[in-house]
Coordinates of C-alpha atoms and ligand atoms in Angstrom, one line a residue:
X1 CA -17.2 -21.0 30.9
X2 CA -18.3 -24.4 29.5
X3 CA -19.6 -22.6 26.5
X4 CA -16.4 -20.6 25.7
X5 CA -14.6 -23.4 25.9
X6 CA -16.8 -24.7 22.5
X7 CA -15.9 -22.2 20.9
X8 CA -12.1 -22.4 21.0
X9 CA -12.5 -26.2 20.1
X10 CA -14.4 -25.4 17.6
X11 CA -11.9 -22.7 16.1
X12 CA -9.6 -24.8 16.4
X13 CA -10.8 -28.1 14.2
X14 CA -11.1 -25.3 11.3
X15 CA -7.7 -24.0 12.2
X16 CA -6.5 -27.5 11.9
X17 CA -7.9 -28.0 8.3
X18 CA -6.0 -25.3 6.6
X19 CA -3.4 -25.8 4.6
X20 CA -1.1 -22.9 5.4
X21 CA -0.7 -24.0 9.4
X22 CA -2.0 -26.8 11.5
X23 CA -1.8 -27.3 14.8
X24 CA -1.8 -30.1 16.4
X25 CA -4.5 -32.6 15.7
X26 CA -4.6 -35.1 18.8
X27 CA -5.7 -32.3 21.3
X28 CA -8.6 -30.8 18.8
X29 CA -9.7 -34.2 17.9
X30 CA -9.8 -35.9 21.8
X31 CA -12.3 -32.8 22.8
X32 CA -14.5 -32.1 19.8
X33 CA -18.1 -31.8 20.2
X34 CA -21.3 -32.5 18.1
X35 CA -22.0 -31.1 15.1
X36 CA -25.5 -29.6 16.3
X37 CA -23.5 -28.8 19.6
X38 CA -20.9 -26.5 17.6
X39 CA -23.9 -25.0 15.2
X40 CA -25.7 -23.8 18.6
X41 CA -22.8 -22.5 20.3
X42 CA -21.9 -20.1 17.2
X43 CA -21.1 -16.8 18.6
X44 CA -23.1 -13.9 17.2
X45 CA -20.9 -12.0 15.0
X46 CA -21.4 -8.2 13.9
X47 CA -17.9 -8.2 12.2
X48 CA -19.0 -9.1 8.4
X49 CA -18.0 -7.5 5.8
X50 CA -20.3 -6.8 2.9
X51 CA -20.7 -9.2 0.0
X52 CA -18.1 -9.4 -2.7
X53 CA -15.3 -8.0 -0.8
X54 CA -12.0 -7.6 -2.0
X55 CA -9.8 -9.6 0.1
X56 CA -6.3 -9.1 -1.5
X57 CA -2.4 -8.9 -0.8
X58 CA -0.2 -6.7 -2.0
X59 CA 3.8 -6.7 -4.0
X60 CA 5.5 -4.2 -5.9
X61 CA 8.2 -4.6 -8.8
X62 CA 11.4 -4.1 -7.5
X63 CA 10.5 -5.4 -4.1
X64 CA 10.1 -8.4 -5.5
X65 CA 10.6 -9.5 -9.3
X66 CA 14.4 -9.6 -9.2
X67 CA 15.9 -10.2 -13.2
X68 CA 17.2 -6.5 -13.3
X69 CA 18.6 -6.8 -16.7
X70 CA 16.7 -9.5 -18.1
X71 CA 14.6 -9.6 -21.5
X72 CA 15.6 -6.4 -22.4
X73 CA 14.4 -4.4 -19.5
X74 CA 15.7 -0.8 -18.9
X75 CA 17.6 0.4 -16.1
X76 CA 15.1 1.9 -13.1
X77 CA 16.7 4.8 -10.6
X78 CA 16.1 2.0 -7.9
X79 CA 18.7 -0.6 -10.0
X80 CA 20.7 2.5 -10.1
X81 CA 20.3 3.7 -6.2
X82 CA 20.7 0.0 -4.7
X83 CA 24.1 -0.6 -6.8
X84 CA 25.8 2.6 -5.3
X85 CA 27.2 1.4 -1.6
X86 CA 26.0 3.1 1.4
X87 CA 22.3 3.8 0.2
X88 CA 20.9 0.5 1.5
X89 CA 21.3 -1.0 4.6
X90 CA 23.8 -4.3 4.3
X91 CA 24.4 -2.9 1.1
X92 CA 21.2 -5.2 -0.2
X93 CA 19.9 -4.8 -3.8
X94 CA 16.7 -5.9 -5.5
X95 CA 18.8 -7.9 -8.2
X96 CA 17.6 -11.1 -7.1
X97 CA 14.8 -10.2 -4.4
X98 CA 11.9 -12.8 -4.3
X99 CA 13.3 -13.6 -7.8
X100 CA 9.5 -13.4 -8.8
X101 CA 9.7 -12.6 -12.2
X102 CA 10.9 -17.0 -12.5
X103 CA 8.6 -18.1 -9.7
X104 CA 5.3 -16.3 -10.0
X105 CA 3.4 -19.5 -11.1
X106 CA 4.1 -20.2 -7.4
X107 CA 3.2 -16.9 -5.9
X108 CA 0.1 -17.0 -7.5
X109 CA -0.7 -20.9 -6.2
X110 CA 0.7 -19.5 -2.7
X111 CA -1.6 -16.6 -3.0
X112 CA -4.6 -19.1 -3.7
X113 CA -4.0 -21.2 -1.0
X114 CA -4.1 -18.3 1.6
X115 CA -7.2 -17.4 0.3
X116 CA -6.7 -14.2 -1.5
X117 CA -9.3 -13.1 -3.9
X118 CA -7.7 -10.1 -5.3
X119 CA -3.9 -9.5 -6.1
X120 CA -2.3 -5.6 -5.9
X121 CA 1.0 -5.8 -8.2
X122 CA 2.8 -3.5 -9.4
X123 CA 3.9 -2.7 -13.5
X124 CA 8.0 -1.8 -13.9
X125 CA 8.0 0.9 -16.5
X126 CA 11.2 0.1 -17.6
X127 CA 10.4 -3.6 -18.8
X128 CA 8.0 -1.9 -21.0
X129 CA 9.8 0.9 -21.8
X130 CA 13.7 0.5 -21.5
X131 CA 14.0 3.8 -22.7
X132 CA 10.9 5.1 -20.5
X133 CA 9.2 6.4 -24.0
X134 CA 9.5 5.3 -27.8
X135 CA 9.6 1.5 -28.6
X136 CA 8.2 -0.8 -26.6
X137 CA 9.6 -3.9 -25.4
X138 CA 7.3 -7.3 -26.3
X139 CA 9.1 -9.4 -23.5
X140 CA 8.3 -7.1 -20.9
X141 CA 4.8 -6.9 -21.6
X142 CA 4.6 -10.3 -21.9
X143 CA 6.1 -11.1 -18.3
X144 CA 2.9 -9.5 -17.5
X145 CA 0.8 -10.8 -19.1
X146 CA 1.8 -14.4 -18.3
X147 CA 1.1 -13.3 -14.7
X148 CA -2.2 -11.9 -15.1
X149 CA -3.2 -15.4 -16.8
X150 CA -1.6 -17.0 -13.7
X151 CA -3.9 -14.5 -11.6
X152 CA -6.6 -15.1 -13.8
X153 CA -6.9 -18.8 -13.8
X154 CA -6.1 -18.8 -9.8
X155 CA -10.0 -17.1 -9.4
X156 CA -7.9 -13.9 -8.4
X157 CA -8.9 -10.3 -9.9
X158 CA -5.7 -8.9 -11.0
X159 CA -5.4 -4.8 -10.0
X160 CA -2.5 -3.1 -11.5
X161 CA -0.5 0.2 -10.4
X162 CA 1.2 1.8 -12.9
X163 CA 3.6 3.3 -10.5
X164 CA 5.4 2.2 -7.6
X165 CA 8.6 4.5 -7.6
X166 CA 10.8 1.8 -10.6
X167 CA 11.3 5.3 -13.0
X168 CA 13.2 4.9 -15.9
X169 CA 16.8 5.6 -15.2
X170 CA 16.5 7.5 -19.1
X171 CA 14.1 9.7 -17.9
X172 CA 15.9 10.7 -14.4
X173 CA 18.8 11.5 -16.9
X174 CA 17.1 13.0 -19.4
X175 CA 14.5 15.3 -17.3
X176 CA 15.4 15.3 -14.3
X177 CA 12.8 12.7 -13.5
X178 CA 9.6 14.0 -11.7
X179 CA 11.0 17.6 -11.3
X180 CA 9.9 18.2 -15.6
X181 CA 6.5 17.7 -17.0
X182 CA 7.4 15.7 -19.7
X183 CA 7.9 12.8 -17.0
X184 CA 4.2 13.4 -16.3
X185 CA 3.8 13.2 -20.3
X186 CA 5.7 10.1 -20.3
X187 CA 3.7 8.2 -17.6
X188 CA 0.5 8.8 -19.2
X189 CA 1.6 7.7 -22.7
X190 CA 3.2 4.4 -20.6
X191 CA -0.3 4.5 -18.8
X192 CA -2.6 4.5 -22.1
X193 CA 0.1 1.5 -23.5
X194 CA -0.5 -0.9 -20.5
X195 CA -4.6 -0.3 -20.3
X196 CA -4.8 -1.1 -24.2
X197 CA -2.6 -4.1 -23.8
X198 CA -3.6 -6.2 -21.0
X199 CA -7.4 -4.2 -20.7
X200 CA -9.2 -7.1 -22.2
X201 CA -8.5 -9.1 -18.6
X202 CA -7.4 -6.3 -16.4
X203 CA -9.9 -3.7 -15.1
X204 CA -8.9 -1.8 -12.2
X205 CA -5.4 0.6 -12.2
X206 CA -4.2 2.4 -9.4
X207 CA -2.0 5.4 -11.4
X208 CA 0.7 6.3 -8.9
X209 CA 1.6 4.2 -5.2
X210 CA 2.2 6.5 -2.3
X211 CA 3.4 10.2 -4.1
X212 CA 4.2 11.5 -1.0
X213 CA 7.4 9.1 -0.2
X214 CA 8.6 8.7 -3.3
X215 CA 8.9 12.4 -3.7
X216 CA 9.4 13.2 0.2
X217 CA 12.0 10.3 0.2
X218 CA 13.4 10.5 -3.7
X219 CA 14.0 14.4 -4.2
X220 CA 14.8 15.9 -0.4
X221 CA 14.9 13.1 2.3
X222 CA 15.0 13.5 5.6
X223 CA 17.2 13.4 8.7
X224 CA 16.5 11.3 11.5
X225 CA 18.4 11.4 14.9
X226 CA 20.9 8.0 15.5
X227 CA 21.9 8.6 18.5
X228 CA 25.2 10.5 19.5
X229 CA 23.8 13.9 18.5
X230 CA 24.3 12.0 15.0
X231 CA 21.8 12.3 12.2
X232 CA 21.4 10.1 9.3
X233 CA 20.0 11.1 6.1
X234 CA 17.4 8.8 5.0
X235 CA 15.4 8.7 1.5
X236 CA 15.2 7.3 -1.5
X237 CA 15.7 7.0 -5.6
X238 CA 17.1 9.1 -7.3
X239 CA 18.3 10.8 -4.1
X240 CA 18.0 14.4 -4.8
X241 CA 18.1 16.9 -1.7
X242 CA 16.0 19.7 -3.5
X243 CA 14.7 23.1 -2.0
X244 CA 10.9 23.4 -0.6
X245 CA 9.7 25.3 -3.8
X246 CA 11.3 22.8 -6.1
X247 CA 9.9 20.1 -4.3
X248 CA 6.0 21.3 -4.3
X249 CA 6.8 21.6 -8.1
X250 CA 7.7 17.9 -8.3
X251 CA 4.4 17.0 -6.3
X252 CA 2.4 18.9 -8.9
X253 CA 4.3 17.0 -11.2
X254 CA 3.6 13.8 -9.8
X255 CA -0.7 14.8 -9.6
X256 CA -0.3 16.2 -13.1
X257 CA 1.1 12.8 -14.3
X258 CA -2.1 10.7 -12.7
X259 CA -4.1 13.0 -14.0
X260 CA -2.9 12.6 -17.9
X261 CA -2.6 8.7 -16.9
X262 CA -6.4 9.0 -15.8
X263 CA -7.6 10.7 -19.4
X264 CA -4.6 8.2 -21.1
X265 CA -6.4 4.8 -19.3
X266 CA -9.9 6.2 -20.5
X267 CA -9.2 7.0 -23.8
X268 CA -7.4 4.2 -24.6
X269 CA -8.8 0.9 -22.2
X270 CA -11.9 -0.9 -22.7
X271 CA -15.2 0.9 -21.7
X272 CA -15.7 -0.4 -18.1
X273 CA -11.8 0.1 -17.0
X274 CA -11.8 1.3 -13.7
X275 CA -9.1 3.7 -12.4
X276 CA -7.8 5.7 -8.8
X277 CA -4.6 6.4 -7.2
X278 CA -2.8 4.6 -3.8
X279 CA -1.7 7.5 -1.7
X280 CA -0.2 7.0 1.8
X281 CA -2.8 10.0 3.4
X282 CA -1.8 11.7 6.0
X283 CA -4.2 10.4 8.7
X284 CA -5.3 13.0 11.9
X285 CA -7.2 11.0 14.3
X286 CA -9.4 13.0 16.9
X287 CA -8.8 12.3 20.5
X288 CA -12.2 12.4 21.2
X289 CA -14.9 11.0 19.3
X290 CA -17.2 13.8 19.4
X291 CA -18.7 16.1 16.8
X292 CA -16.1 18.7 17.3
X293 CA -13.2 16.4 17.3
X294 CA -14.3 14.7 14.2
X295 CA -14.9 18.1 12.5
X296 CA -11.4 19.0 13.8
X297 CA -9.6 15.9 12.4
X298 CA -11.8 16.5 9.1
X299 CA -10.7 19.7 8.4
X300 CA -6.8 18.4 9.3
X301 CA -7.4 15.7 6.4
X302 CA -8.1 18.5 3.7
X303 CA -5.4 20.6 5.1
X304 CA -2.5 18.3 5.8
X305 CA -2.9 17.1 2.6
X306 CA -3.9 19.7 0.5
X307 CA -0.6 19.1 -2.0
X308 CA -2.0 16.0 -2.8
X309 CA -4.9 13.7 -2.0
X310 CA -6.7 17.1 -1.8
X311 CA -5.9 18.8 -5.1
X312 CA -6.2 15.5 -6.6
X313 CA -9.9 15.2 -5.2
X314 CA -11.1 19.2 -5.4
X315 CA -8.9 20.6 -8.3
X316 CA -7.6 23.3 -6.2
X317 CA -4.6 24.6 -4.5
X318 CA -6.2 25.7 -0.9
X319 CA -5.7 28.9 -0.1
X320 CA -4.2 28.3 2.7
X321 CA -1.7 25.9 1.3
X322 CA -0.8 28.8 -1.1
X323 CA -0.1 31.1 1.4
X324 CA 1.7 28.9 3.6
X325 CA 3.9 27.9 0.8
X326 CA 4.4 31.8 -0.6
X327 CA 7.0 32.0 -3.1
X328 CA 7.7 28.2 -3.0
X329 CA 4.5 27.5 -3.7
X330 CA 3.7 24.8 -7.4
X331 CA 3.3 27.0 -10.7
X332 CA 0.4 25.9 -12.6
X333 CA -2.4 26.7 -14.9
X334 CA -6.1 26.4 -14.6
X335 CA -5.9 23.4 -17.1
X336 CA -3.6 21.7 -15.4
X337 CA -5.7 21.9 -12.1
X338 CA -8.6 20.3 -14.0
X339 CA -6.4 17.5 -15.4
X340 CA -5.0 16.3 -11.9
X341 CA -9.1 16.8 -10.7
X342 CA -10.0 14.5 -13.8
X343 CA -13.1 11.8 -12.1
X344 CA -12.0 8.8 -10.8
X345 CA -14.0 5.3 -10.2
X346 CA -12.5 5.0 -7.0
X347 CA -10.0 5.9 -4.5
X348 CA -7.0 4.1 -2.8
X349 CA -5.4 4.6 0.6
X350 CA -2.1 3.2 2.1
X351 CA -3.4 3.1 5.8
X352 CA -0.4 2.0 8.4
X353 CA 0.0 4.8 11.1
X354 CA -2.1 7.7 12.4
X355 CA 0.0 10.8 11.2
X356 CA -1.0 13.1 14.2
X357 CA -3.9 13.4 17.1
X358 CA -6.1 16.2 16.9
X359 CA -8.0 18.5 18.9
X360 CA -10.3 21.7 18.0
X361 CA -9.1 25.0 17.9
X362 CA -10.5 28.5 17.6
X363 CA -7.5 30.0 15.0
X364 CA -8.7 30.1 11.9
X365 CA -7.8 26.5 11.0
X366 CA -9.8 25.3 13.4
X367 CA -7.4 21.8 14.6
X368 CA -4.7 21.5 16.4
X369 CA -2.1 18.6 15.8
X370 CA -0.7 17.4 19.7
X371 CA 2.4 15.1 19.8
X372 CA 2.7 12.0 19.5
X373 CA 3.7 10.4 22.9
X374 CA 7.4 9.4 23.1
X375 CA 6.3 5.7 24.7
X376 CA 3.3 5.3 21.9
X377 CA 3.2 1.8 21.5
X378 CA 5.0 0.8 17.6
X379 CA 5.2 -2.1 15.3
X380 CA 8.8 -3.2 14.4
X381 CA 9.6 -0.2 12.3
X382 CA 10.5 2.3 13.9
X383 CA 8.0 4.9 12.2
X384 CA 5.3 2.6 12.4
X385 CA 3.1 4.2 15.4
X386 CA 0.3 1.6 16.4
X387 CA -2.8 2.9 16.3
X388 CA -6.2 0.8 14.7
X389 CA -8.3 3.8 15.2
X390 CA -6.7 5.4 11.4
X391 CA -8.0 2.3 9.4
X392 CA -11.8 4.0 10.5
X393 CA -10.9 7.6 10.4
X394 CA -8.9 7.3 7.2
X395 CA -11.6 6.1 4.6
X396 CA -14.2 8.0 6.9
X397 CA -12.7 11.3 6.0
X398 CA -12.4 10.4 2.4
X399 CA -15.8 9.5 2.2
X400 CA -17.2 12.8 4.2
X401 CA -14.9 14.9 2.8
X402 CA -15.0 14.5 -0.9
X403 CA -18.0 11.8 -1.0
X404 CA -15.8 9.1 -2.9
X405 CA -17.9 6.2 -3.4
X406 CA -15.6 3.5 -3.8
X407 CA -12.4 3.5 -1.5
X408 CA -10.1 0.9 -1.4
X409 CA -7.4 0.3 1.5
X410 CA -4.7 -0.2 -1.0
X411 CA -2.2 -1.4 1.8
X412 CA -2.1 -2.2 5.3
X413 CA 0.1 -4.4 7.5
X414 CA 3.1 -4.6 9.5
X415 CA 6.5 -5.7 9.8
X416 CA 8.1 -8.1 12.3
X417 CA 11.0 -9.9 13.8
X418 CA 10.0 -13.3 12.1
X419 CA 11.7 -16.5 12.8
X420 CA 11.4 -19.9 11.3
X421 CA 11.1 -22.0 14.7
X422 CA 12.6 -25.5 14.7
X423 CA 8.9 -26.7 13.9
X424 CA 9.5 -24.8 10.7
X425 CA 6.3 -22.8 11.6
X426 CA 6.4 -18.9 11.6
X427 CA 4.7 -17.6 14.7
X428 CA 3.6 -14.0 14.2
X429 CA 1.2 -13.3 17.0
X430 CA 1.8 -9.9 17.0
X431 CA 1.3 -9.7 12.7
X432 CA -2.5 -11.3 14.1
X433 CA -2.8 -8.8 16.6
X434 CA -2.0 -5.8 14.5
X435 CA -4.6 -7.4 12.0
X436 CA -7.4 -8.2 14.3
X437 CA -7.3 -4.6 15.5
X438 CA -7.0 -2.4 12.1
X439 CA -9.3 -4.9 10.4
X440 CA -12.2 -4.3 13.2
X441 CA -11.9 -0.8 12.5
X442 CA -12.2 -1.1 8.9
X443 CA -15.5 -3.3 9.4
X444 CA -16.6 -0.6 11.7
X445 CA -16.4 1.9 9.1
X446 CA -18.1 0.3 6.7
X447 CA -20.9 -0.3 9.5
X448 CA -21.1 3.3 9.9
X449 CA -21.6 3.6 5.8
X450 CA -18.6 4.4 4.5
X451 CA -18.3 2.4 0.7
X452 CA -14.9 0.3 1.3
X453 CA -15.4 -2.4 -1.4
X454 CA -11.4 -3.9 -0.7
X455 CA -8.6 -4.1 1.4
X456 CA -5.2 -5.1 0.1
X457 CA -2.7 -6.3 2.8
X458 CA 0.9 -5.0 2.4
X459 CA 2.7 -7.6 2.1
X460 CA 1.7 -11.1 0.2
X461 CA 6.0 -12.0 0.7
X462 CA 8.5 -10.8 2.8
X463 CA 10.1 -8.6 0.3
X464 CA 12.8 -5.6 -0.1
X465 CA 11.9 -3.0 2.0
X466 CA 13.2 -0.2 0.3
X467 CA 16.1 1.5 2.2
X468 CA 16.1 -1.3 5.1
X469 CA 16.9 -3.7 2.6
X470 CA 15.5 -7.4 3.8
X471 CA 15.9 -6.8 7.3
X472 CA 11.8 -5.8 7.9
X473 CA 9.4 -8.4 7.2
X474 CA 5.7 -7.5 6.0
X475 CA 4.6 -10.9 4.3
X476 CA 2.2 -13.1 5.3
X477 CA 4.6 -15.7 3.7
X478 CA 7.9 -15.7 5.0
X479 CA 10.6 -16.0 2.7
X480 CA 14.5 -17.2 3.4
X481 CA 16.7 -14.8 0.5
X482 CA 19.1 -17.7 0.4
X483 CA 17.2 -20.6 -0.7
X484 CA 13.7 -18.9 -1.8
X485 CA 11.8 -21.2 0.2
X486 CA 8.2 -19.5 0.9
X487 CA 6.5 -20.3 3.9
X488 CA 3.1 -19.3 5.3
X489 CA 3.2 -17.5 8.6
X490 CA 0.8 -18.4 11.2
X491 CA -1.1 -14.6 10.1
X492 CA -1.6 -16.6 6.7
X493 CA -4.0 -18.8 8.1
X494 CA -5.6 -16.1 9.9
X495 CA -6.1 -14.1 6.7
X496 CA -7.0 -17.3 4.6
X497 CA -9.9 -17.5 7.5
X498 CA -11.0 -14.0 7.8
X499 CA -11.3 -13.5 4.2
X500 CA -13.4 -17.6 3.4
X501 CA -15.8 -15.9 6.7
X502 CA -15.2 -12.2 5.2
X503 CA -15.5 -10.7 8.4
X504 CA -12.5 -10.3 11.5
X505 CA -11.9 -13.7 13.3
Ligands
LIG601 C1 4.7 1.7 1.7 O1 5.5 2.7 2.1 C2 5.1 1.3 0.4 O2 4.1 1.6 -0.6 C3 5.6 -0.1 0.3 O3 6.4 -0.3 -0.9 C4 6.4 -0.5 1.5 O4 7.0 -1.7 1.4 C5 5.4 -0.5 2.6 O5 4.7 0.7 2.7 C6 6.0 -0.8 4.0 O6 6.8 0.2 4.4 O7 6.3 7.9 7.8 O8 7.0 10.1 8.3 O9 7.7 8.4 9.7 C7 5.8 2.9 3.4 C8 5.5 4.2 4.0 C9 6.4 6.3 4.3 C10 7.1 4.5 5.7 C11 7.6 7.1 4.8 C12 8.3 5.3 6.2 C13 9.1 7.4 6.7 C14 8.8 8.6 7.4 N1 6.7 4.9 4.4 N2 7.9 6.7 6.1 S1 7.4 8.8 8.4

């Protein structure tokens, strides 16, 4: 007892010294203990994570740069999708957002102060190219590259992706968007642009954020139940309610694109330029941990997402994908297939919810996917299924799968119902909770050998949440759309802690 009560003190003089949140000093100060006291007491800790990891946070364009139609930016299909009533909820637009693009000298000093040491951001096409191809536009480029010095000079490594669903409104008029190849064509070119222009300080690219919701959510959507035997159609930019074989030809569109980007960012970046993509797996977790279960939920990776992490990694169209699909299956070419299988120096994963559970089976697939439980405990959105176990089995797959041997966790976190209390502190125990427990996974996994060098967590601000507009909450800073004002929620100073220790605390 006597000694557990040391190490709460203790805890919580360091608490007390960070910037983000402090507690109250009296009661820390009235009970601490001596130095050699504290130094004896200091609980053995098999949580670390391995030197030089990335401990980052993560934005994305239109989430949070606001200035829609400022220095001679293009339109994006999200500018167009938020204007038109009725797609957002309260009607909410990313006009303004975090109005980033004006106050990212502060974002990057916040970021500092909560102890990030790596910074996932996303490039908005169409402030390079208004026009999505053709001439390029110097003040968008140079938005960017202000922001990388910012980055820079904080001690934080930039990481770019070139993608996070902001396409050209010119190209969705033009093409179709993602449903021609000269979209793909397009990206790549864009791609090539931004790693000869900012490659001299920015090394690591992710081509294309989550393909699998941007086209799921952009070109078919989906219907959720609303109660009332009522369904709502949910989705995305541009909107599109496509066919099954017209959307698997999209998805080879979209790996086709971060293929060509791949060659584009090696051809055209400094030697040493380091690229992957940031897909939102789907994620079986076995519901035993046994041999059998594991191969089980290994063999569900592969095939669950065999229209895209796994084409992307092996070059192939399973067979059994093919014949599942039949007629609706992608048309492609041989060449094609090695484009979108075109090396990578690493790859990224979007880790938030398990997709299914999975036990063996003796049909040829050998899995079977059970349902999720009705009362499975869920963060505050209502897809987000808690479960810490997916932040070990999804880079554990990657890694035994296809032997990737650099694998990034390109977002994780959680969104919830965050208040400013009268103290004008943010308490987000749960936010801790949810971090603690997917973070101890992640530390297991690398225990067990698996190469994580990063984790990014989603989301450095409250930002705009796509479809939900502002109403769900995934920053570590909390941020009040009226006024702007940032401040650090009590999981800030948890990060800031884990990541100065690099292991859980
Ligand atoms: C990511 O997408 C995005 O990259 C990011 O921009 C976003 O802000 C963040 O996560 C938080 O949401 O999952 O089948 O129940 C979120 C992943 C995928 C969540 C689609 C909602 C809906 C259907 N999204 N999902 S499902």
């Amino acid at each position: 007892m006597r000694t557990e009560h040391r190490f709460i003190r203790r805890d919580l003089i360091k608490l007390a010294g960070t910037a983000a949140f402090s507690l109250p000093a009296t009661s820390v100060v009235a009970g601490a203990t001596s130095a050699s006291e504290q130094t004896s007491s200091e609980p053995s800790n098999t949580r670390t994570f391995p030197k030089g990891f990335y401990w980052g946070v993560g934005t994305s364009s239109y989430q949070i740069e606001g200035a829609w139609n400022e220095d001679g930016k293009g339109l994006s299909i999200w500018d167009t999708y938020a204007h038109k009533p009725g797609n957002i909820k309260n009607n909410d637009t990313g006009d303004v957002a975090n109005d980033h693009y004006h106050r990212y000298k502060e974002d990057v000093a916040l970021m500092k102060s909560i102890g990030a040491n790596s910074y996932r951001f996303s490039i908005a096409w169409p402030r390079i190219f208004p026009e999505g191809t053709g001439q390029a536009n110097p003040k968008g480029l140079a938005f960017y590259s202000r922001l990388v010095d910012e980055v820079k000079a904080a001690g934080i490594e930039p990481f770019a992706t070139l993608y996070h669903w902001d396409l050209p409104q010119t190209l969705q008029d033009k093409y179709g968007g993602w449903q021609s190849k000269e979209t793909a064509k397009a990206f790549a070119d864009y791609a090539g642009y931004i790693a000869e222009q900012l490659g001299d300080r920015v090394k690591h690219y992710f081509t294309i954020n989550e393909f699998r919701s941007f086209v799921e959510g952009g070109y078919q959507g989906f219907d959720t139940q609303i109660g009332g035997g009522k369904t709502l159609h949910l989705g995305g930019a541009p909107g599109l309610r496509l066919s099954n074989g017209d959307l698997n030809q999209v998805r080879h569109h979209a790996v086709l694109g971060h293929g060509l980007a791949v060659q584009a960012i090696r051809a055209r970046g400094p030697t040493g330029t380091k690229v992957g993509f940031a897909e939102n797996m789907r994620i079986p977790v076995p519901v035993l941990e046994t041999p059998e279960y594991v191969k089980a939920a290994e063999r569900a990776t592969r095939d669950l997402n065999a229209d895209l992490t796994t084409v992307m990694l092996e070059g192939r169209y399973t067979d059994d994908y093919l014949k599942r699909n039949g007629k609706d299956a992608p048309k492609f070419t041989d060449d094609e297939l090695k484009t979108i299988a075109s090396p990578l120096d690493f790859v990224g994963v979007n880790v938030y919810k398990p997709n299914s559970y999975v036990v063996p089976s003796d049909k040829p697939q050998g899995y079977r996917s059970i349902p999720i439980n009705a009362s499975h405990p869920k963060m505050q959105s209502e897809w987000h299924v808690f479960d810490p176990q997916c932040l070990y089995w999804a880079p554990r797959h990657v890694h035994s799968l296809w032997g990737a041997k650099s694998i990034f966790i390109t977002e994780n976190g959680c969104a919830g119902s965050d208040v400013v209390s009268d103290d004008d502190k943010v308490y987000d125990s749960d936010r801790i909770m949810f971090l603690r427990a997917y973070l101890t996974q992640l530390q297991r996994a690398i225990a067990d050998g698996v190469p994580v060098d990063g984790y990014f967590l989603w989301s450095a601000q409250d930002n705009f949440e796509w479809i939900y507009g502002y109403g769900n909450r995934f920053g570590l800073i909390y941020v009040d759309f009226k006024t702007q004002k940032r401040t650090p929620k009590l999981s800030a100073s948890w990060f800031r802690e884990a990541a100065r220790r690099n292991e859980v605390v």
